[in-house]
Amino acid sequence: MWILDSPPPPRPQQDEPPACAQQSMPSPASKLLPKNWKSTLCLPKTSFPVRNERTDRDRYLGRCTKDLYRWQRETRTTEHDGDFVLHDGPPFANGPLHIGHALNKILKDITCRFQLSLGKRVDFVPGWDCHGLPIEIQALEQQPARVPAGSSVLREPGEIRRIASRLAHDAFTKQRDDFQQWGIMADWDKPWKTMDQDYELRQLEIFKSMVQKGLIHRRRKPVYWSPSSRTALAEAELEYRDNHNSTAAYVKFPMDLDVRHCRGSQLWSYPQTGSGCVRVNALIWTTTPWTLPANRAIAVRSDIMYYIVNNPTHGRLLIASTAVKELQKVLPDGFEVIDNIMGEHLVGQNYWDPIYGAETQQRPILNGWFVSSDIGTGLVHMAPGHGMDDYETCQQHGISAYAPVDDAGCFVANALPPWAKDLGSRPVLFEGNAWVVKVLGSCGSLVKAYDFCHKYPYDWRTDQPVIVRATEQWFADVGQIQETALKSLETVNFLPASGRARLRSFVNSRAEWCISRQRTWGVPIPALYLKDGGKAIMTSESIEHIIKVVAERGTNAWFTDAENDPGWIAPSLLDQFGMHTIRRGQDTMDVWFDSGTSWTTMLKDGDKQICAPADVYLEGTDQHRGWFQSSLLTYVAQQSIRATDQVASSSAALAPFKSLITHGFVLDGDGRKMSKSIGNVISPEQIIEGTLLPRNAFSGGYDVLGPDALRLWVASTDYTSDVKVNLSFLQSIQTTLKKYRITFRFTLGALQDFRGPLTYVSNKLAVQNRMAILKLQQVHDSVRVHYSNGEYNRAVADINRYIAQDVSAFYMEAVKDALYTDRGEGRWQAQLTLLMIHQGLQTMLAPVTPLLIEETWEHTSDYMKEAFTHPLHTQWPMQKARLDLFKDAQLAKDLPLLDEARKAINTAQERARSAKCVGSSLECHVMLQFENVGHGIRNASQCFQRYLPDLATIFVVSQVDIYVGVMPSRMWTTEWIYSEAFEADGIGAVAHICKPSQAKCVRCWRFLAPVEARPEEAVCERCEGVLDWLRQSDPGLFARADEQNDASPGA
């Protein structure tokens, strides 16, 4: 404990010159000189190495990760310290870790470590997403030799699941080990995995609750479908490519237009096909010609004006008035506008499908809110089996979804008319699309077809384009809880703030969530079906029974047990239908439903339904439409079903997170996405091992940077946007780490013989020490604020500036004289100040570079280890309280003036160095001259007079004098003089430096020795007192001057 209001401290427990030795005094041994001047100095000594050693890494890693996490869980309590819960968004258990994983996991670790330093008990349990298509594809690729490559013959579900489970477990084990190599502090002994049985059972319980609430239903509607994966996909499983090439086409749909609502009169002059009707062609534009065989309606917008134009080649065409300019590019032979009609009068009229011909039943023109007047022709062909908006609009008019496409994305022959049988088995995105365009051309309905580059969805796992296709799927009715979910976000803190609008937009745009997948490796949807007709059976009773069986047999048994196994069927259903009429479904749940129920891992003992929200969720910005959204929806849904007392006490539902932090993606130095094909992939191991940097010029090998380099890179970035990594950035990281090590090496060396005491009256400290502590207070407070706000890059920037400017450039230079040459209170004060700086840096850097901090503790003296808390256990508030005891309001006010004078002196010294007048700053005598004008001169001069005894130490010069007004004329007779103006409290001032009038002290190198002394014996008054004491206490260090051949130089 620091006690700063006690009397001045007793002398340190070390040999020290007596009080009389603090002043020069005649001594009969004055002619005795040191055999080696360095032996009279107190130079720093430490075992702390200059470079990071790979051999020590594992030892420090274990201490600052597993051991530290275990320590804080065992010693800190919720009641006294409070818990901080960061819920881990699970990485996919597939493949090696990459640089994006490093950005994510290290940001989480920095967040947890800062909370640990605030005194919290951290709860961070890592998790893994283990189901899904990528792992299943790997399992399928491990076909037996007898199965030809590419064959449609697949393994039995049980075998696929067995292989997939092994693959996921292997990947999990490797990733877990690699994460720990990055210094991640977590509960590595008890991670959770979505394939664990207890996890799957909790997930099924959540599903059952949603069924009871009426949030789960099954119907046939369009969904994103991946032909390459042969499964439905959710929006979160898509990647949009901006450079996808499609065949765009302008297609004519013949119709008999009722001209009675036309605003002109020219159409009346054309032949009529019926009462008030004239034959025209509704012109549509589409980028998916392959969907035209499934056309069931055309959409217009009632408030748009439509033109009837006449073209020599294609006759009368119906288009939106806003499409005229674009149509001029399509029809080079021109056209004329002959009439117009409002969209509201087109609604309800009919047309014929150009592919099926006029002999088929006419189809309606409907009003569509989604029709745009800015693109296309203002008329939209609608295929309710292949479009979301098309489906919703057609449903309102009793038009069913029609999708003649199979799971592989090919046309189904028996779903097409006889003349279109050639379409059968053709992939709709390739040959099928071309065939439809050819048919349109042959029947005269094609106006133009051309290549069109646009944005298009791809399956993020297979990297192949998807389609929209109507299939029977299970859906979660998000619309019922949408408003509640949006309301719950009002109390959430978002970083960056833009995340709020982004998540709201995704939640607001989703009315249904397709949760079924046509895969084997996943949690089965607990649905039963009647073999005759395929009707689904799903009740709370049937699901409850299935959950009990899963608890006994596991989810694998769902796929491997005999088809007629009655054990899976609830007794009441067996009585009603019998065991031979019911089959188990083969669909699995969306992996986002898997991970979206991961909040159940935060349930405390005894809780079964809901848990308190986590303090933080932290993931990439792509998770707004993925894990963030699925977690929010399942959590809110569960609250709406059965809330605990904790949640029920609130008038509104809660989100599963109190704060939501998102980061960008990692790009190369040119801002490109990392890709193996480009060859710009950077792995975390390359940064750790230093192999991206130039080889060491001396050893020829690479300088190992260690995990702290990877962590410092993460902490130095503005993660709220995309993050770049390049050579220059890594070189700056290397330089920064070296600076950290040099600083700690200095402080550890200076403190190696420190023995206290730890009590002192703060205002008795020398000014340079109080200045150093004040600067530490300032950076300590700013860094804490930045950490609290998640601004880790700003925290690191403040630390780096502090080390470079306030520690290295200022205090380490100012303190060396007292630290090396003083044997009394001056040295002890310096050590006390360095101790505070040392501990302050440890606290500030602990969240970012824990291995470095653990290593500094390893090389700390036994005395300090007994006297102080381990730096990774230190609580920030306690250290702040110690620093606050040193607050000095007057010095804080004066500090800017002192700093301005120091800058001016440094500038003048640089000019003197350029002229070869000085080498060391101690070769300077400083004169501060202030203008004798205004009231401010009193404040400015008093400020510097107040600290005059310590100004030479602060400025690291030999002597400082202060003058107001004109300087003595003798000052201008010096051998050289350099001046630099500065402003002091609004008053003009000048810092003059000139050659000192006294000789250089051979021991401390200050120019304070008598000029008449021989150069090899010239000693200042302070050093002479120390030497007198040493001659008495350790005479072996000395010899008579006439007995020495040479005496080594001093400091």
Coordinates of N, CA and C in Angstrom, one line a residue, residues 399-539:
I399 N -53.1 -17.4 -56.8 CA -52.2 -18.0 -57.8 C -51.1 -18.8 -57.1
S400 N -51.1 -20.1 -57.3 CA -50.1 -20.9 -56.6 C -48.7 -20.8 -57.2
A401 N -47.8 -21.3 -56.4 CA -46.4 -21.2 -56.8 C -46.1 -22.4 -57.7
Y402 N -45.5 -22.2 -58.9 CA -45.1 -23.2 -59.8 C -43.6 -23.1 -60.1
A403 N -42.9 -24.2 -59.9 CA -41.4 -24.2 -60.1 C -41.0 -25.5 -60.7
P404 N -40.9 -25.6 -62.0 CA -40.5 -26.9 -62.7 C -39.0 -27.1 -62.7
V405 N -38.4 -27.0 -61.5 CA -37.0 -27.1 -61.3 C -36.7 -28.1 -60.2
D406 N -35.7 -29.0 -60.3 CA -35.4 -30.0 -59.3 C -34.3 -29.5 -58.4
D407 N -33.9 -30.4 -57.5 CA -32.9 -30.0 -56.4 C -31.6 -29.7 -57.0
A408 N -31.2 -30.2 -58.2 CA -29.9 -29.9 -58.8 C -30.0 -28.7 -59.7
G409 N -31.1 -28.0 -59.7 CA -31.2 -26.7 -60.4 C -31.5 -27.0 -61.9
C410 N -32.1 -28.1 -62.3 CA -32.4 -28.5 -63.7 C -33.9 -28.5 -63.9
F411 N -34.3 -28.2 -65.1 CA -35.7 -28.3 -65.4 C -36.2 -29.7 -65.3
V412 N -37.5 -29.8 -64.8 CA -38.1 -31.1 -64.6 C -39.0 -31.4 -65.9
A413 N -38.7 -32.4 -66.6 CA -39.3 -32.7 -67.9 C -40.8 -32.9 -67.8
N414 N -41.2 -33.7 -66.8 CA -42.7 -34.0 -66.6 C -43.5 -32.9 -66.1
A415 N -42.9 -31.8 -65.8 CA -43.6 -30.6 -65.3 C -43.8 -29.6 -66.4
L416 N -43.3 -29.9 -67.6 CA -43.4 -29.0 -68.7 C -44.3 -29.5 -69.8
P417 N -44.8 -28.7 -70.7 CA -45.7 -29.2 -71.8 C -44.9 -30.1 -72.7
P418 N -45.6 -30.9 -73.5 CA -44.9 -31.9 -74.3 C -43.9 -31.3 -75.3
W419 N -44.2 -30.2 -75.8 CA -43.2 -29.6 -76.8 C -42.0 -29.0 -76.1
A420 N -42.0 -28.9 -74.8 CA -40.8 -28.4 -74.1 C -40.0 -29.5 -73.4
K421 N -40.2 -30.7 -73.8 CA -39.5 -31.8 -73.1 C -38.0 -31.7 -73.2
D422 N -37.6 -31.0 -74.3 CA -36.1 -30.9 -74.5 C -35.5 -30.1 -73.3
L423 N -36.3 -29.4 -72.6 CA -35.7 -28.6 -71.4 C -35.4 -29.5 -70.3
G424 N -35.9 -30.7 -70.2 CA -35.7 -31.6 -69.1 C -34.2 -31.9 -68.9
S425 N -33.9 -31.8 -67.6 CA -32.5 -32.1 -67.1 C -31.5 -31.0 -67.5
R426 N -31.9 -29.9 -68.1 CA -31.0 -28.8 -68.4 C -30.8 -27.9 -67.2
P427 N -29.6 -27.6 -66.8 CA -29.4 -26.6 -65.7 C -30.0 -25.3 -66.1
V428 N -30.9 -24.7 -65.2 CA -31.6 -23.5 -65.6 C -30.6 -22.3 -65.7
L429 N -29.5 -22.3 -65.0 CA -28.6 -21.2 -65.1 C -27.7 -21.2 -66.3
F430 N -27.7 -22.3 -67.0 CA -26.8 -22.5 -68.2 C -27.5 -22.9 -69.4
E431 N -27.5 -24.2 -69.8 CA -28.1 -24.6 -71.1 C -29.6 -24.3 -71.1
G432 N -30.3 -24.5 -69.9 CA -31.7 -24.2 -69.8 C -32.1 -22.8 -70.1
N433 N -31.3 -21.9 -69.6 CA -31.5 -20.5 -69.9 C -31.3 -20.2 -71.4
A434 N -30.3 -20.7 -72.0 CA -30.0 -20.5 -73.4 C -31.2 -21.1 -74.2
W435 N -31.7 -22.2 -73.8 CA -32.8 -22.9 -74.6 C -34.0 -22.0 -74.6
V436 N -34.4 -21.4 -73.4 CA -35.5 -20.6 -73.3 C -35.4 -19.4 -74.2
V437 N -34.2 -18.8 -74.2 CA -34.0 -17.6 -75.1 C -34.2 -18.0 -76.6
K438 N -33.7 -19.2 -76.9 CA -33.8 -19.7 -78.3 C -35.3 -19.9 -78.7
V439 N -36.1 -20.5 -77.8 CA -37.5 -20.7 -78.0 C -38.2 -19.3 -78.2
L440 N -37.9 -18.4 -77.4 CA -38.5 -17.0 -77.5 C -38.2 -16.4 -78.8
G441 N -36.9 -16.6 -79.3 CA -36.6 -16.1 -80.6 C -37.3 -16.7 -81.7
S442 N -37.5 -18.0 -81.6 CA -38.2 -18.8 -82.7 C -39.6 -18.5 -82.8
C443 N -40.3 -18.1 -81.7 CA -41.7 -17.8 -81.7 C -42.0 -16.3 -81.9
G444 N -40.9 -15.5 -82.1 CA -41.0 -14.1 -82.4 C -41.3 -13.2 -81.2
S445 N -41.1 -13.7 -80.0 CA -41.4 -13.0 -78.8 C -40.1 -12.2 -78.2
L446 N -39.0 -12.6 -78.7 CA -37.7 -12.0 -78.2 C -37.4 -10.7 -79.0
V447 N -37.3 -9.6 -78.2 CA -36.9 -8.3 -78.8 C -35.4 -8.1 -78.8
K448 N -34.8 -8.5 -77.7 CA -33.4 -8.4 -77.6 C -32.9 -9.2 -76.4
A449 N -31.7 -9.9 -76.6 CA -31.0 -10.6 -75.5 C -29.6 -10.2 -75.5
Y450 N -29.0 -10.0 -74.4 CA -27.6 -9.6 -74.3 C -27.0 -9.9 -72.9
D451 N -25.7 -9.9 -72.8 CA -25.0 -10.2 -71.5 C -25.2 -9.0 -70.6
F452 N -25.5 -9.3 -69.4 CA -25.7 -8.2 -68.4 C -24.9 -8.5 -67.1
C453 N -24.1 -7.6 -66.7 CA -23.2 -7.8 -65.5 C -23.9 -7.1 -64.3
H454 N -24.2 -7.8 -63.3 CA -24.9 -7.2 -62.2 C -24.6 -8.0 -60.9
K455 N -25.2 -7.5 -59.8 CA -25.1 -8.1 -58.4 C -26.0 -9.3 -58.3
Y456 N -25.4 -10.4 -57.8 CA -26.2 -11.7 -57.8 C -25.7 -12.5 -56.6
P457 N -26.7 -13.3 -56.0 CA -26.3 -14.0 -54.8 C -25.6 -15.4 -55.1
Y458 N -24.6 -15.7 -54.3 CA -23.9 -16.9 -54.4 C -23.9 -17.7 -53.1
D459 N -23.8 -19.0 -53.2 CA -23.7 -19.8 -52.0 C -22.3 -19.6 -51.4
W460 N -22.3 -19.1 -50.2 CA -21.0 -18.7 -49.6 C -20.1 -19.9 -49.3
R461 N -20.7 -21.1 -49.3 CA -19.8 -22.3 -49.0 C -19.2 -22.9 -50.3
T462 N -20.0 -22.9 -51.3 CA -19.6 -23.6 -52.6 C -19.1 -22.6 -53.6
D463 N -19.3 -21.3 -53.4 CA -18.9 -20.3 -54.3 C -19.6 -20.4 -55.7
Q464 N -20.8 -20.9 -55.7 CA -21.6 -21.0 -56.9 C -22.9 -20.2 -56.8
P465 N -23.4 -19.8 -58.0 CA -24.7 -19.0 -57.9 C -25.9 -19.8 -57.4
V466 N -26.8 -19.1 -56.8 CA -28.0 -19.8 -56.3 C -29.2 -19.4 -57.2
I467 N -30.3 -20.0 -56.9 CA -31.6 -19.6 -57.6 C -32.6 -19.4 -56.5
V468 N -33.8 -18.9 -56.9 CA -34.9 -18.9 -56.0 C -35.9 -19.9 -56.5
R469 N -36.4 -20.8 -55.6 CA -37.2 -21.9 -56.0 C -38.2 -22.3 -54.9
A470 N -39.4 -22.5 -55.3 CA -40.4 -22.9 -54.3 C -40.3 -24.3 -53.9
T471 N -40.2 -24.6 -52.6 CA -40.1 -25.9 -52.1 C -40.8 -26.0 -50.8
E472 N -41.1 -27.2 -50.3 CA -41.7 -27.4 -49.0 C -40.6 -27.2 -47.9
Q473 N -40.7 -26.2 -47.0 CA -39.7 -25.9 -46.0 C -40.4 -25.6 -44.7
W474 N -39.6 -25.7 -43.7 CA -40.0 -25.2 -42.3 C -39.6 -23.8 -42.1
F475 N -40.5 -23.0 -41.6 CA -40.2 -21.6 -41.4 C -40.5 -21.2 -39.9
A476 N -39.7 -20.2 -39.5 CA -40.0 -19.5 -38.2 C -40.7 -18.2 -38.5
D477 N -41.8 -18.0 -37.9 CA -42.6 -16.8 -38.2 C -42.0 -15.7 -37.4
V478 N -41.1 -15.0 -38.0 CA -40.4 -13.8 -37.3 C -41.4 -12.7 -37.2
G479 N -42.3 -12.6 -38.1 CA -43.2 -11.4 -38.0 C -43.9 -11.3 -36.7
Q480 N -44.2 -12.4 -36.0 CA -44.9 -12.3 -34.7 C -44.1 -11.6 -33.6
I481 N -42.8 -11.7 -33.7 CA -41.9 -11.2 -32.7 C -41.1 -10.0 -33.2
Q482 N -41.3 -9.6 -34.4 CA -40.4 -8.6 -35.0 C -40.4 -7.3 -34.3
E483 N -41.6 -6.8 -33.9 CA -41.7 -5.5 -33.2 C -41.0 -5.6 -31.8
T484 N -41.2 -6.7 -31.1 CA -40.6 -6.9 -29.8 C -39.1 -7.0 -30.0
A485 N -38.6 -7.7 -31.0 CA -37.2 -7.7 -31.2 C -36.6 -6.4 -31.5
L486 N -37.2 -5.6 -32.3 CA -36.7 -4.2 -32.6 C -36.8 -3.4 -31.3
K487 N -37.8 -3.5 -30.5 CA -37.9 -2.7 -29.3 C -36.8 -3.1 -28.3
S488 N -36.4 -4.3 -28.3 CA -35.3 -4.8 -27.4 C -34.0 -4.1 -27.7
L489 N -33.8 -3.7 -28.9 CA -32.5 -3.1 -29.3 C -32.3 -1.7 -28.8
E490 N -33.4 -1.1 -28.3 CA -33.3 0.3 -27.9 C -32.4 0.5 -26.7
T491 N -32.2 -0.5 -25.9 CA -31.3 -0.4 -24.7 C -29.9 -0.9 -24.9
V492 N -29.7 -1.4 -26.1 CA -28.4 -2.0 -26.4 C -27.4 -0.9 -26.8
N493 N -26.2 -1.0 -26.4 CA -25.1 -0.1 -26.8 C -24.4 -0.7 -28.0
F494 N -24.3 0.1 -29.1 CA -23.7 -0.4 -30.3 C -22.4 0.3 -30.6
L495 N -21.4 -0.5 -31.0 CA -20.1 0.0 -31.4 C -19.6 -0.7 -32.6
P496 N -19.5 0.0 -33.8 CA -19.9 1.5 -33.9 C -21.4 1.7 -33.9
A497 N -21.8 3.0 -33.7 CA -23.2 3.3 -33.6 C -24.0 2.9 -34.8
S498 N -23.4 2.8 -35.9 CA -24.1 2.5 -37.2 C -24.6 1.0 -37.1
G499 N -24.1 0.2 -36.2 CA -24.6 -1.1 -36.1 C -26.0 -1.3 -35.7
R500 N -26.5 -0.3 -35.0 CA -27.9 -0.3 -34.6 C -28.9 -0.3 -35.9
A501 N -28.6 0.7 -36.7 CA -29.5 0.8 -37.9 C -29.3 -0.5 -38.8
R502 N -28.1 -1.0 -38.9 CA -27.8 -2.1 -39.7 C -28.6 -3.4 -39.2
L503 N -28.5 -3.6 -37.9 CA -29.2 -4.8 -37.4 C -30.7 -4.6 -37.5
R504 N -31.2 -3.4 -37.2 CA -32.6 -3.1 -37.3 C -33.1 -3.4 -38.7
S505 N -32.3 -3.0 -39.7 CA -32.8 -3.2 -41.1 C -32.9 -4.6 -41.5
F506 N -32.0 -5.5 -41.0 CA -32.1 -6.9 -41.3 C -33.3 -7.5 -40.6
V507 N -33.5 -7.2 -39.3 CA -34.6 -7.7 -38.6 C -35.9 -7.2 -39.2
N508 N -36.0 -6.0 -39.6 CA -37.2 -5.4 -40.1 C -37.6 -6.0 -41.5
S509 N -36.6 -6.4 -42.2 CA -36.8 -6.9 -43.6 C -37.1 -8.4 -43.6
R510 N -37.1 -9.1 -42.5 CA -37.4 -10.5 -42.5 C -38.7 -10.8 -41.8
A511 N -39.6 -11.4 -42.5 CA -40.9 -11.8 -42.0 C -40.9 -13.2 -41.6
E512 N -40.1 -14.0 -42.4 CA -40.0 -15.5 -42.1 C -38.6 -15.9 -42.2
W513 N -38.3 -16.9 -41.5 CA -36.9 -17.5 -41.5 C -37.0 -18.9 -41.9
C514 N -36.4 -19.3 -43.0 CA -36.4 -20.6 -43.5 C -35.3 -21.4 -42.6
I515 N -35.8 -22.3 -41.8 CA -34.9 -23.0 -40.8 C -34.6 -24.4 -41.2
S516 N -35.1 -24.9 -42.3 CA -34.9 -26.3 -42.7 C -33.8 -26.4 -43.8
R517 N -33.0 -27.4 -43.7 CA -32.0 -27.7 -44.7 C -32.0 -29.1 -45.1
Q518 N -31.8 -29.4 -46.4 CA -31.8 -30.7 -46.9 C -30.4 -31.4 -46.8
R519 N -29.9 -31.5 -45.6 CA -28.6 -32.0 -45.4 C -28.7 -33.1 -44.3
T520 N -27.6 -33.8 -44.1 CA -27.5 -34.9 -43.1 C -26.8 -34.5 -41.8
W521 N -25.8 -33.6 -42.0 CA -25.0 -33.3 -40.8 C -25.5 -32.1 -40.1
G522 N -26.4 -32.3 -39.1 CA -27.0 -31.2 -38.4 C -28.0 -31.8 -37.3
V523 N -28.6 -30.9 -36.6 CA -29.6 -31.3 -35.7 C -30.9 -31.5 -36.4
P524 N -31.5 -32.7 -36.3 CA -32.7 -33.0 -37.1 C -33.9 -32.1 -36.6
I525 N -34.7 -31.7 -37.6 CA -36.0 -31.1 -37.3 C -36.9 -32.2 -36.8
P526 N -37.4 -32.1 -35.6 CA -38.2 -33.3 -35.1 C -39.6 -33.4 -35.6
A527 N -39.7 -33.6 -36.9 CA -41.0 -33.7 -37.6 C -41.2 -35.1 -38.1
L528 N -42.4 -35.6 -38.0 CA -42.9 -36.9 -38.5 C -43.8 -36.6 -39.6
Y529 N -43.9 -37.6 -40.6 CA -44.7 -37.4 -41.8 C -45.6 -38.6 -42.0
L530 N -46.8 -38.4 -42.5 CA -47.6 -39.6 -42.9 C -47.0 -40.0 -44.3
K531 N -46.8 -41.3 -44.4 CA -46.3 -41.8 -45.7 C -47.2 -41.6 -46.8
D532 N -48.5 -41.6 -46.5 CA -49.5 -41.4 -47.6 C -49.9 -39.9 -47.6
G533 N -49.4 -39.2 -48.6 CA -49.7 -37.8 -48.7 C -48.6 -36.9 -48.2
G534 N -47.8 -37.3 -47.3 CA -46.7 -36.5 -46.8 C -47.1 -35.5 -45.8
K535 N -48.2 -35.5 -45.2 CA -48.6 -34.5 -44.2 C -47.7 -34.6 -43.0
A536 N -47.3 -33.3 -42.6 CA -46.3 -33.2 -41.4 C -47.1 -33.3 -40.1
I537 N -46.5 -34.0 -39.1 CA -47.0 -34.1 -37.8 C -46.0 -33.5 -36.8
M538 N -46.3 -32.4 -36.2 CA -45.4 -31.7 -35.3 C -46.2 -31.1 -34.2
T539 N -46.2 -31.7 -33.0 CA -46.9 -31.1 -31.8 C -45.9 -31.1 -30.7

